[in-house]
XYZ file of N, CA and C in Angstrom:
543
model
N -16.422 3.806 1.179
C -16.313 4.102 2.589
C -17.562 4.854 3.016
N -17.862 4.798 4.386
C -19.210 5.074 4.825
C -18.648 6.838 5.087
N -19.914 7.524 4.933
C -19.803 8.905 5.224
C -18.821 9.395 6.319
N -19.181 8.711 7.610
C -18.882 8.738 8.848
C -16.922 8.877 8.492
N -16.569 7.901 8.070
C -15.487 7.874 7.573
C -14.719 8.787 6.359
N -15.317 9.435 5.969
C -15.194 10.298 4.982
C -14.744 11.559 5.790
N -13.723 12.152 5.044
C -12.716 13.462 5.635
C -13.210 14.059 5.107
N -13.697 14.324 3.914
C -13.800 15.725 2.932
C -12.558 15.432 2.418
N -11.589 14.914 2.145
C -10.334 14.663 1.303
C -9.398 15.946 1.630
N -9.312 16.036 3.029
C -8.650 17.362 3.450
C -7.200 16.911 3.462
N -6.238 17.773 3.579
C -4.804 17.568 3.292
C -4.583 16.147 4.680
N -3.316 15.483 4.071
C -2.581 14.358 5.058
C -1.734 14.404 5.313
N -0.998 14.178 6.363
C 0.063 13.422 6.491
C 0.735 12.054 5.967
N 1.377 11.479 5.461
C 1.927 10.430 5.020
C 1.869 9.774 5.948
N 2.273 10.102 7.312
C 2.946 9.572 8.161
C 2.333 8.815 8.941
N 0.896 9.873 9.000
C -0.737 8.901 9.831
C -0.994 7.650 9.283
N -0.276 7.280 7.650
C -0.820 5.904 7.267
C -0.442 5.012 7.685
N -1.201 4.087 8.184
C -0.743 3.183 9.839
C 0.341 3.146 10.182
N -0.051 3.804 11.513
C 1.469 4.235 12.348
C 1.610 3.049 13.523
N 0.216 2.352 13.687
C 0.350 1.570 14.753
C -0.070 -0.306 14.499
N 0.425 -0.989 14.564
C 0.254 -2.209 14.268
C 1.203 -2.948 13.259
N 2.313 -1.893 13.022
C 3.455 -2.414 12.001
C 4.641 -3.096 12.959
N 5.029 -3.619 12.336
C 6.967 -3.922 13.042
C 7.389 -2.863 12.280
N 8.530 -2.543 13.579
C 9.459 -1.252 13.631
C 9.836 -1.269 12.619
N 9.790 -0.281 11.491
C 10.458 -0.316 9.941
C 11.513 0.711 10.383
N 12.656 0.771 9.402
C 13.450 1.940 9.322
C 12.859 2.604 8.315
N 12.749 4.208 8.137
C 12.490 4.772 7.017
C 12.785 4.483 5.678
N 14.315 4.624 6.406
C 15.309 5.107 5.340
C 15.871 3.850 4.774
N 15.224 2.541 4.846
C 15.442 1.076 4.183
C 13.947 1.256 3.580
N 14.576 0.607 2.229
C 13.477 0.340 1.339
C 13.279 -1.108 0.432
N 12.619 -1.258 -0.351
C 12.614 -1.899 -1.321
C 12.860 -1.530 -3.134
N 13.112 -2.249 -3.464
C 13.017 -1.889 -5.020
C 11.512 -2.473 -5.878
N 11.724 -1.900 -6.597
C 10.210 -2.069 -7.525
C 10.117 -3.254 -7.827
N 11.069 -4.211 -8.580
C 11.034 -5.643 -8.654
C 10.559 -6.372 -7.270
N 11.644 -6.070 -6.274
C 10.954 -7.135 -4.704
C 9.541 -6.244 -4.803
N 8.849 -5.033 -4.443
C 7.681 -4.359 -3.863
C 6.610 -4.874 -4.740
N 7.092 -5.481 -6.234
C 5.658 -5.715 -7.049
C 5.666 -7.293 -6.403
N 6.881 -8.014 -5.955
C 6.949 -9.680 -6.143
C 5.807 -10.026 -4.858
N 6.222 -8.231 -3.837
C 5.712 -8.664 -2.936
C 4.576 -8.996 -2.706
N 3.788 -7.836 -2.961
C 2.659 -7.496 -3.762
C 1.625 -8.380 -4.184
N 2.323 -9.508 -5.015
C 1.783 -10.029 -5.894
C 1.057 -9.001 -7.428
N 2.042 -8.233 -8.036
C 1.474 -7.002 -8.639
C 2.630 -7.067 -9.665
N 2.309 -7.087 -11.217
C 3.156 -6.491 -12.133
C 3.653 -5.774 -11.971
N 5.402 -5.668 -12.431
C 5.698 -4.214 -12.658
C 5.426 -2.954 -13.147
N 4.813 -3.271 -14.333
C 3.941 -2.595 -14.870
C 2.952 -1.737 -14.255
N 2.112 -3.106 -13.578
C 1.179 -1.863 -12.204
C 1.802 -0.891 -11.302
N 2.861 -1.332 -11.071
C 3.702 -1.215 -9.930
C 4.212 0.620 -10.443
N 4.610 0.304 -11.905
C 5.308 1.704 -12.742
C 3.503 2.807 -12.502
N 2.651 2.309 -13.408
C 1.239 2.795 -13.014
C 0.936 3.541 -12.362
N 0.793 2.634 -10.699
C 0.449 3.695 -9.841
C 1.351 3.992 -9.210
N 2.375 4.465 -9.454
C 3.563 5.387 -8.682
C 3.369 6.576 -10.031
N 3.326 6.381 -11.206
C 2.872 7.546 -11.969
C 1.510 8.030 -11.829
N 0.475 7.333 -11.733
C -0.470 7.934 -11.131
C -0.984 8.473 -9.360
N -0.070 8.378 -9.009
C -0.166 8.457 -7.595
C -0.837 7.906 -6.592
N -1.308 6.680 -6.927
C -1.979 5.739 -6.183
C -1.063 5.189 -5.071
N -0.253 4.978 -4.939
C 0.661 4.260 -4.589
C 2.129 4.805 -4.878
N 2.616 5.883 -4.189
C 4.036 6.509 -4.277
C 5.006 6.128 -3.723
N 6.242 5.434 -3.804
C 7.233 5.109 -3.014
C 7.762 6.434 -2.177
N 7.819 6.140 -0.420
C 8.060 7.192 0.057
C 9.275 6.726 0.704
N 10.419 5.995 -0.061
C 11.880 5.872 0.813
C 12.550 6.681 -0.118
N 12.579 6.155 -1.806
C 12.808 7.265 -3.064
C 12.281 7.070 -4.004
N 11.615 8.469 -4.728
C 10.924 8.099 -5.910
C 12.181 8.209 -6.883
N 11.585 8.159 -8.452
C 12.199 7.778 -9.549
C 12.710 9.398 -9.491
N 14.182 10.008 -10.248
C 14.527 10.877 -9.890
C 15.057 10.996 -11.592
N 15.007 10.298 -12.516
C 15.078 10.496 -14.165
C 15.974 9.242 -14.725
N 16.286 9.064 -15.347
C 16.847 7.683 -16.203
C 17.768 6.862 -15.462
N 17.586 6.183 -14.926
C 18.343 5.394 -14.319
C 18.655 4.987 -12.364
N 17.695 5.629 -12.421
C 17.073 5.838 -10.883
C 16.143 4.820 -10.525
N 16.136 4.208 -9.617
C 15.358 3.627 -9.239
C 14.503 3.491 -7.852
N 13.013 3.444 -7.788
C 12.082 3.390 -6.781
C 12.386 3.066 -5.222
N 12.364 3.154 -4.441
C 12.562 2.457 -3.176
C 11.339 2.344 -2.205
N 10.211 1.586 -2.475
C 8.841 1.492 -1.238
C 9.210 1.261 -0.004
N 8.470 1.713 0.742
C 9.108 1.288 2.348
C 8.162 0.079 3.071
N 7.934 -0.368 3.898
C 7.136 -1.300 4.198
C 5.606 -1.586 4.074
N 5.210 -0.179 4.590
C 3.967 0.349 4.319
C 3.596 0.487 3.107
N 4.126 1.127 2.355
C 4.196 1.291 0.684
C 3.573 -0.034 -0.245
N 4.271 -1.106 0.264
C 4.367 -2.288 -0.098
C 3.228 -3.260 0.587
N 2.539 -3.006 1.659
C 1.606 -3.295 2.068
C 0.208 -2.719 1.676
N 0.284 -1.217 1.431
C -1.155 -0.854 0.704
C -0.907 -1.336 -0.732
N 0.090 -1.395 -1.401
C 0.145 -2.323 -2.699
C -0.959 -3.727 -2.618
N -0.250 -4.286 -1.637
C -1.069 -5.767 -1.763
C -2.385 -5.711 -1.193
N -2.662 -4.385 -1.063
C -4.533 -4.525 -0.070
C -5.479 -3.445 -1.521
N -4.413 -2.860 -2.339
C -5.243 -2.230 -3.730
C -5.340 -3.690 -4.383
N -4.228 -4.573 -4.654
C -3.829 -5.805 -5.396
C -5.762 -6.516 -5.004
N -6.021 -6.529 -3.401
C -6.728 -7.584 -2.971
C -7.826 -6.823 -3.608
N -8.084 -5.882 -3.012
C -9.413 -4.962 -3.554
C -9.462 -5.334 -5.184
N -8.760 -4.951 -5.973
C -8.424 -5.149 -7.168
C -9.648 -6.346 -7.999
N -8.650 -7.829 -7.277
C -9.238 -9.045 -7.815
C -10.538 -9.457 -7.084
N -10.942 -8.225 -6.137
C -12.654 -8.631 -5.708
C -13.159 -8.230 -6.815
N -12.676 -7.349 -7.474
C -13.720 -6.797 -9.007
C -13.994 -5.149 -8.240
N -13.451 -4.174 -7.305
C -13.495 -3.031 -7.025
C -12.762 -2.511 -7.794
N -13.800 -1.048 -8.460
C -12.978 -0.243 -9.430
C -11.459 0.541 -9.276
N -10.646 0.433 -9.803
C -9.390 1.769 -9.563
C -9.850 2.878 -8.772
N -11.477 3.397 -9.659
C -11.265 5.244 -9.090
C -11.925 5.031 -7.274
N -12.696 3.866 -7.026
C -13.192 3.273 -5.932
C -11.879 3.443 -4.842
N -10.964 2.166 -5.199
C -9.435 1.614 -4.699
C -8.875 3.507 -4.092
N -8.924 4.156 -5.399
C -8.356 5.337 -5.202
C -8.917 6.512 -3.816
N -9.984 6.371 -4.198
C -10.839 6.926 -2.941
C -11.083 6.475 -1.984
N -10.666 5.076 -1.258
C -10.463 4.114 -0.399
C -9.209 4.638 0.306
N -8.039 4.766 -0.443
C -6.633 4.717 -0.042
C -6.617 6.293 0.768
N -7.249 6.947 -0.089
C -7.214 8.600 0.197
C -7.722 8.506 1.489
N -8.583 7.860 1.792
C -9.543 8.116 3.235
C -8.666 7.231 4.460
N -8.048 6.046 3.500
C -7.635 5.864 5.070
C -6.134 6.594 4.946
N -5.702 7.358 4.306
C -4.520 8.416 4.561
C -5.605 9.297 5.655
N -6.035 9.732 4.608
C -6.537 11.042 5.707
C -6.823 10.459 7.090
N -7.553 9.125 7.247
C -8.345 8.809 8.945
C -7.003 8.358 9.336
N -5.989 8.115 9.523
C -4.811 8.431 10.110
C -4.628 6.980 11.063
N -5.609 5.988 10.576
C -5.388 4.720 11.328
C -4.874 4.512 12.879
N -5.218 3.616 13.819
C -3.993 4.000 14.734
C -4.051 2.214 15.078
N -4.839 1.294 14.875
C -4.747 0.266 15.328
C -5.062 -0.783 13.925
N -3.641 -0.637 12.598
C -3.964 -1.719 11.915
C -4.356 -3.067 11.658
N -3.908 -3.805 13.012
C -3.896 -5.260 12.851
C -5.527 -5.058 13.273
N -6.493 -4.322 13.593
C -8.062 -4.582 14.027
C -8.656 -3.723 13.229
N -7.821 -3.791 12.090
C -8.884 -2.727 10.866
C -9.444 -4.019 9.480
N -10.385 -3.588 9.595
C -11.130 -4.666 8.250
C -11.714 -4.006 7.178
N -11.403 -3.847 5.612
C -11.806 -3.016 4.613
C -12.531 -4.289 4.398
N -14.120 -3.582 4.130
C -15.354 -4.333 3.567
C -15.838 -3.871 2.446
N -16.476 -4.255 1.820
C -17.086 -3.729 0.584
C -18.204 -4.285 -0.127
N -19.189 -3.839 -0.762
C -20.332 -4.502 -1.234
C -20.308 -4.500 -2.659
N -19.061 -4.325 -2.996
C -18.855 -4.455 -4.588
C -18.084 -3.237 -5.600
N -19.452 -2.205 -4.725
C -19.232 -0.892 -5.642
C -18.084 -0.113 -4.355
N -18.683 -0.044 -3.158
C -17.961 0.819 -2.275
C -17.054 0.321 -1.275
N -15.947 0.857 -0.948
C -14.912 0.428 0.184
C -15.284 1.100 1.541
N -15.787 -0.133 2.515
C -15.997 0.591 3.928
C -14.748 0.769 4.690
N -14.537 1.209 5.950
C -13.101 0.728 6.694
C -14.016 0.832 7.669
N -13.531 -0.702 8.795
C -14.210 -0.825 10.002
C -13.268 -0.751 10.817
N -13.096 -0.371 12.047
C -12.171 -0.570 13.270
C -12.526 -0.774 14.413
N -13.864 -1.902 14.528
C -14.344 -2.434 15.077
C -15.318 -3.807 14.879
N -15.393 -4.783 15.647
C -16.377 -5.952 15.391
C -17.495 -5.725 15.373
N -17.904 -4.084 16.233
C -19.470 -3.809 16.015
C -19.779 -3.130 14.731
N -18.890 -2.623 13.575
C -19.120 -1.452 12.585
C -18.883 -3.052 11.617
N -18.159 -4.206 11.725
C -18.610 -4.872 10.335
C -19.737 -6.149 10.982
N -20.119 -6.052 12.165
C -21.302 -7.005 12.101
C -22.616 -5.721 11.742
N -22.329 -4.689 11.490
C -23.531 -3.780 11.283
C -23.728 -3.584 10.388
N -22.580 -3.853 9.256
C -22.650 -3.653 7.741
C -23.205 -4.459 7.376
N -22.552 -6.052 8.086
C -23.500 -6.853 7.527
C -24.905 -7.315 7.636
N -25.264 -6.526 8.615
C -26.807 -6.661 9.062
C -27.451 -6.095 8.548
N -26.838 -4.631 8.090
C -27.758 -3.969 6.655
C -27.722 -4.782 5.188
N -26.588 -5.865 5.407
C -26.756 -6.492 4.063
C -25.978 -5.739 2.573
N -24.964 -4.756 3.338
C -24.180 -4.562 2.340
C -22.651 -4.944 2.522
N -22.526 -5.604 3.359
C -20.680 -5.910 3.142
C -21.111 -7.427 2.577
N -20.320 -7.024 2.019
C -19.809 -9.005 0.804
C -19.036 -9.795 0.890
N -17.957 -9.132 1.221
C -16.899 -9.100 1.281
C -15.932 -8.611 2.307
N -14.925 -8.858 3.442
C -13.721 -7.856 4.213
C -12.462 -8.866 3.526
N -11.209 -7.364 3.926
C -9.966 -8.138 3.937
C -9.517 -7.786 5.077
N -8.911 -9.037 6.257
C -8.331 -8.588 7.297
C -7.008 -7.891 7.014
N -7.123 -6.638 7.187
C -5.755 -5.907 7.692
C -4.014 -6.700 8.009
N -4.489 -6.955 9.327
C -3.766 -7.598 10.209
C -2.946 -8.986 9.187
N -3.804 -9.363 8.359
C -3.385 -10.776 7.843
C -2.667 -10.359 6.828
N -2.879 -9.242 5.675
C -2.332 -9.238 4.801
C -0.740 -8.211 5.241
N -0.918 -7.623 6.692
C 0.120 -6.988 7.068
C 1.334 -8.395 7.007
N 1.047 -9.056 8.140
C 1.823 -10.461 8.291
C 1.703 -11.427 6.712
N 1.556 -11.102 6.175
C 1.726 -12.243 4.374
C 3.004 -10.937 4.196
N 2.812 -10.142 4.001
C 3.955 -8.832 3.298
C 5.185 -9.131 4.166
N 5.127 -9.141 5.340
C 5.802 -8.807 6.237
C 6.932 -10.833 6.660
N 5.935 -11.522 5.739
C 6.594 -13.044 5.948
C 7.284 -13.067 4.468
N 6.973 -12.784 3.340
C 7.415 -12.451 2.178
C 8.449 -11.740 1.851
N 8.873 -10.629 3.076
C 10.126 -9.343 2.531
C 11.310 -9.848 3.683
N 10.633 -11.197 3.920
C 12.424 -11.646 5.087
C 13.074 -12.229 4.079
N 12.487 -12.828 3.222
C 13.790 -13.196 1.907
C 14.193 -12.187 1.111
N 14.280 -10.768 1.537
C 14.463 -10.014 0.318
C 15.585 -9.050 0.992
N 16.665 -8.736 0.416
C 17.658 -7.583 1.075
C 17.104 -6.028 0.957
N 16.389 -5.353 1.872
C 16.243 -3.990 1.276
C 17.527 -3.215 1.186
N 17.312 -2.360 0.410
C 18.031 -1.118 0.244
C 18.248 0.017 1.076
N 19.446 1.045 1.097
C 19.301 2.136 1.674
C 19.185 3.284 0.122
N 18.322 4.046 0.697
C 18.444 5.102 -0.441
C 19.485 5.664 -1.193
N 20.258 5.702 -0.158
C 22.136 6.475 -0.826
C 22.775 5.428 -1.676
N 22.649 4.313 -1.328
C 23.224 3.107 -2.406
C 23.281 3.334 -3.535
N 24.117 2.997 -4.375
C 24.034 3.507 -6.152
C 23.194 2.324 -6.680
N 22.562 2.637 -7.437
C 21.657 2.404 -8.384
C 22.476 0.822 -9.061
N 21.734 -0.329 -9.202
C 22.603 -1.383 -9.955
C 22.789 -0.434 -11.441
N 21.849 -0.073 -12.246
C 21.651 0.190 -13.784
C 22.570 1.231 -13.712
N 22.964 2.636 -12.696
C 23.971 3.491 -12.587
C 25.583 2.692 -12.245
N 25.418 1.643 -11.325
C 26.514 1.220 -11.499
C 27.453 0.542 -12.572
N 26.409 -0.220 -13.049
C 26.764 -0.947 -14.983
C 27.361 0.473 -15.811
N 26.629 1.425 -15.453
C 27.251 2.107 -16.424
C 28.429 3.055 -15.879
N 28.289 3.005 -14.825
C 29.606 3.497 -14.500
C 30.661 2.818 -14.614
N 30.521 1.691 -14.640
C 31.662 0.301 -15.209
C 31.975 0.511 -16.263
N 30.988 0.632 -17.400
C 31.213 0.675 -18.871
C 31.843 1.915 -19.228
N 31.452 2.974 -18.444
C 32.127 4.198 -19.366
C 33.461 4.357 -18.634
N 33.971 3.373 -17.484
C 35.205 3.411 -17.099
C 35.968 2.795 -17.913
Protein backbone atom coordinates (compact mmCIF):
# COMPACT_ATOMS: atom_id res chain seq x y z
CA UNK A 1 0.00 0.00 0.00
CA UNK A 2 1.13 3.49 -0.94
CA UNK A 3 2.30 5.73 2.03
CA UNK A 4 -0.60 8.04 1.51
CA UNK A 5 -2.65 5.11 2.56
CA UNK A 6 -0.74 4.02 5.36
CA UNK A 7 -2.24 4.75 9.07
CA UNK A 8 0.75 4.13 11.13
CA UNK A 9 -1.20 0.81 12.12
CA UNK A 10 -3.09 2.86 14.75
CA UNK A 11 -5.89 1.06 16.69
CA UNK A 12 -9.44 0.02 14.52
CA UNK A 13 -12.55 -0.50 14.58
CA UNK A 14 -13.84 -3.79 13.14
CA UNK A 15 -16.70 -2.19 12.17
CA UNK A 16 -15.04 0.51 9.58
CA UNK A 17 -14.20 -2.73 7.50
CA UNK A 18 -16.45 -1.95 4.61
CA UNK A 19 -19.38 -0.57 5.97
CA UNK A 20 -20.61 0.66 2.64
CA UNK A 21 -21.18 -1.30 -0.57
CA UNK A 22 -22.34 -4.62 1.17
CA UNK A 23 -26.02 -6.09 1.22
CA UNK A 24 -27.62 -5.62 4.52
CA UNK A 25 -25.96 -8.54 6.58
CA UNK A 26 -27.33 -9.43 10.01
CA UNK A 27 -24.52 -9.55 12.54
CA UNK A 28 -25.60 -12.00 14.45
CA UNK A 29 -26.02 -14.70 11.27
CA UNK A 30 -23.01 -16.32 10.36
CA UNK A 31 -21.32 -18.95 8.61
CA UNK A 32 -19.44 -22.00 9.60
CA UNK A 33 -15.85 -22.73 8.73
CA UNK A 34 -16.69 -25.53 6.24
CA UNK A 35 -19.34 -23.07 4.06
CA UNK A 36 -16.65 -19.71 4.82
CA UNK A 37 -13.55 -21.83 3.42
CA UNK A 38 -16.05 -23.44 0.37
CA UNK A 39 -16.76 -19.94 0.00
CA UNK A 40 -13.64 -18.67 -0.18
CA UNK A 41 -12.33 -21.02 -2.30
CA UNK A 42 -9.72 -21.70 0.78
CA UNK A 43 -8.81 -24.96 2.73
CA UNK A 44 -9.88 -25.55 5.96
CA UNK A 45 -6.82 -25.76 7.05
CA UNK A 46 -6.10 -22.10 5.87
CA UNK A 47 -9.22 -21.22 7.07
CA UNK A 48 -8.06 -22.89 10.93
CA UNK A 49 -4.51 -20.75 10.11
CA UNK A 50 -5.57 -17.54 9.85
CA UNK A 51 -8.22 -17.34 12.47
CA UNK A 52 -5.20 -18.64 14.74
CA UNK A 53 -3.05 -16.28 13.40
CA UNK A 54 -5.25 -13.46 13.22
CA UNK A 55 -5.37 -12.70 9.75
CA UNK A 56 -8.70 -13.32 9.30
CA UNK A 57 -10.92 -13.66 12.70
CA UNK A 58 -14.46 -14.76 12.64
CA UNK A 59 -16.40 -11.86 14.16
CA UNK A 60 -20.10 -13.60 14.56
CA UNK A 61 -18.17 -16.43 17.02
CA UNK A 62 -14.83 -17.41 17.52
CA UNK A 63 -13.73 -20.96 18.60
CA UNK A 64 -14.54 -20.96 22.40
CA UNK A 65 -12.52 -24.69 23.25
CA UNK A 66 -13.36 -28.30 22.04
CA UNK A 67 -16.20 -28.52 20.32
CA UNK A 68 -17.15 -25.08 19.39
CA UNK A 69 -17.36 -23.97 16.35
CA UNK A 70 -16.37 -20.66 14.14
CA UNK A 71 -19.10 -18.48 12.77
CA UNK A 72 -17.64 -15.68 9.84
CA UNK A 73 -20.03 -13.11 9.01
CA UNK A 74 -20.25 -11.89 5.48
CA UNK A 75 -17.49 -9.62 5.46
CA UNK A 76 -15.28 -12.14 7.17
CA UNK A 77 -15.83 -14.37 4.31
CA UNK A 78 -15.25 -11.85 1.73
CA UNK A 79 -11.72 -10.59 2.91
CA UNK A 80 -11.06 -14.46 2.95
CA UNK A 81 -11.54 -14.66 -0.78
CA UNK A 82 -9.58 -11.21 -1.62
CA UNK A 83 -6.30 -12.73 0.84
CA UNK A 84 -7.28 -16.22 -1.27
CA UNK A 85 -6.94 -13.77 -4.63
CA UNK A 86 -3.89 -11.86 -3.44
CA UNK A 87 -2.55 -15.19 -2.37
CA UNK A 88 -2.51 -17.00 -5.98
CA UNK A 89 -1.04 -13.62 -7.61
CA UNK A 90 2.19 -14.89 -5.78
CA UNK A 91 1.78 -11.83 -2.84
CA UNK A 92 3.50 -12.73 0.33
CA UNK A 93 1.33 -13.62 3.71
CA UNK A 94 3.35 -10.89 5.78
CA UNK A 95 2.46 -8.40 2.53
CA UNK A 96 -1.56 -9.89 2.50
CA UNK A 97 -1.17 -9.17 6.33
CA UNK A 98 -0.21 -5.59 6.10
CA UNK A 99 -2.70 -5.01 3.28
CA UNK A 100 -5.70 -6.23 5.44
CA UNK A 101 -4.44 -4.10 8.50
CA UNK A 102 -4.57 -0.88 6.38
CA UNK A 103 -7.68 -1.31 4.88
CA UNK A 104 -9.13 -2.04 8.60
CA UNK A 105 -7.62 0.91 9.73
CA UNK A 106 -8.71 3.29 6.28
CA UNK A 107 -12.20 2.40 7.28
CA UNK A 108 -13.40 2.01 3.54
CA UNK A 109 -16.67 3.70 2.81
CA UNK A 110 -17.37 2.89 -0.90
CA UNK A 111 -16.43 -0.97 -1.53
CA UNK A 112 -17.92 -1.81 -4.77
CA UNK A 113 -15.26 1.32 -6.31
CA UNK A 114 -12.29 0.05 -4.38
CA UNK A 115 -9.50 -1.78 -6.51
CA UNK A 116 -6.42 -3.58 -4.59
CA UNK A 117 -3.41 -3.33 -7.10
CA UNK A 118 -0.16 -4.58 -6.70
CA UNK A 119 3.21 -4.83 -8.44
CA UNK A 120 4.08 -8.09 -7.01
CA UNK A 121 5.88 -7.19 -3.86
CA UNK A 122 3.33 -4.43 -2.53
CA UNK A 123 -0.56 -4.10 -2.04
CA UNK A 124 -1.91 -0.62 -3.19
CA UNK A 125 -5.73 0.25 -2.37
CA UNK A 126 -7.23 2.65 -4.94
CA UNK A 127 -10.67 4.36 -4.51
CA UNK A 128 -10.54 5.95 -7.49
CA UNK A 129 -10.04 5.61 -11.52
CA UNK A 130 -7.51 8.45 -11.18
CA UNK A 131 -5.16 6.65 -8.24
CA UNK A 132 -5.06 3.19 -10.49
CA UNK A 133 -4.57 4.88 -13.93
CA UNK A 134 -1.58 6.66 -11.95
CA UNK A 135 -0.12 3.57 -10.68
CA UNK A 136 -0.14 2.41 -13.79
CA UNK A 137 1.53 5.21 -15.44
CA UNK A 138 4.35 4.94 -13.01
CA UNK A 139 4.50 1.38 -14.19
CA UNK A 140 4.03 -0.31 -10.99
CA UNK A 141 0.54 -1.88 -10.76
CA UNK A 142 0.49 -5.43 -12.55
CA UNK A 143 -2.05 -6.44 -11.43
CA UNK A 144 -5.91 -5.10 -9.56
CA UNK A 145 -8.69 -7.16 -8.06
CA UNK A 146 -12.05 -5.51 -8.45
CA UNK A 147 -13.59 -5.23 -5.05
CA UNK A 148 -17.03 -4.92 -6.17
CA UNK A 149 -16.71 -8.31 -8.24
CA UNK A 150 -15.33 -10.49 -5.78
CA UNK A 151 -17.99 -8.89 -3.22
CA UNK A 152 -20.88 -10.22 -5.73
CA UNK A 153 -18.93 -13.99 -6.47
CA UNK A 154 -19.15 -14.37 -2.28
CA UNK A 155 -22.30 -12.93 -2.07
CA UNK A 156 -23.79 -15.35 -5.33
CA UNK A 157 -22.03 -18.40 -3.63
CA UNK A 158 -23.55 -18.03 0.21
CA UNK A 159 -27.40 -18.10 -1.31
CA UNK A 160 -26.94 -21.87 -1.36
CA UNK A 161 -25.72 -22.04 2.05
CA UNK A 162 -28.02 -21.87 5.43
CA UNK A 163 -26.16 -19.51 7.86
CA UNK A 164 -26.21 -19.90 11.38
CA UNK A 165 -27.22 -17.97 14.46
CA UNK A 166 -24.58 -17.93 17.11
CA UNK A 167 -26.84 -19.34 20.04
CA UNK A 168 -27.57 -22.52 17.95
CA UNK A 169 -25.87 -25.62 19.47
CA UNK A 170 -22.99 -26.74 17.93
CA UNK A 171 -23.73 -30.03 15.41
CA UNK A 172 -20.34 -31.88 17.17
CA UNK A 173 -22.00 -30.59 20.82
CA UNK A 174 -25.16 -31.90 19.75
CA UNK A 175 -23.82 -35.65 18.74
CA UNK A 176 -22.58 -35.68 21.92
CA UNK A 177 -25.18 -34.67 23.76
CA UNK A 178 -27.13 -37.55 22.07
CA UNK A 179 -24.52 -40.02 22.98
CA UNK A 180 -24.06 -39.30 26.56
CA UNK A 181 -27.95 -39.30 26.76
Amino acid sequence: MSDRDNLDGGAFTADLLFTDGLPEMDDEVGYRGAVAARAAGITYRQLDYWARTELVKPTVRGASGSGSQRLYGFRDILVLKLVKRLLDTGISLQQIRTAVDQLRASGIRDLAGTTLMSDGASVYLCTSNDEVIDLVSRGQGVFGIAVGKVLREVESTLVDFDPQLPDAADELAARRAARSA
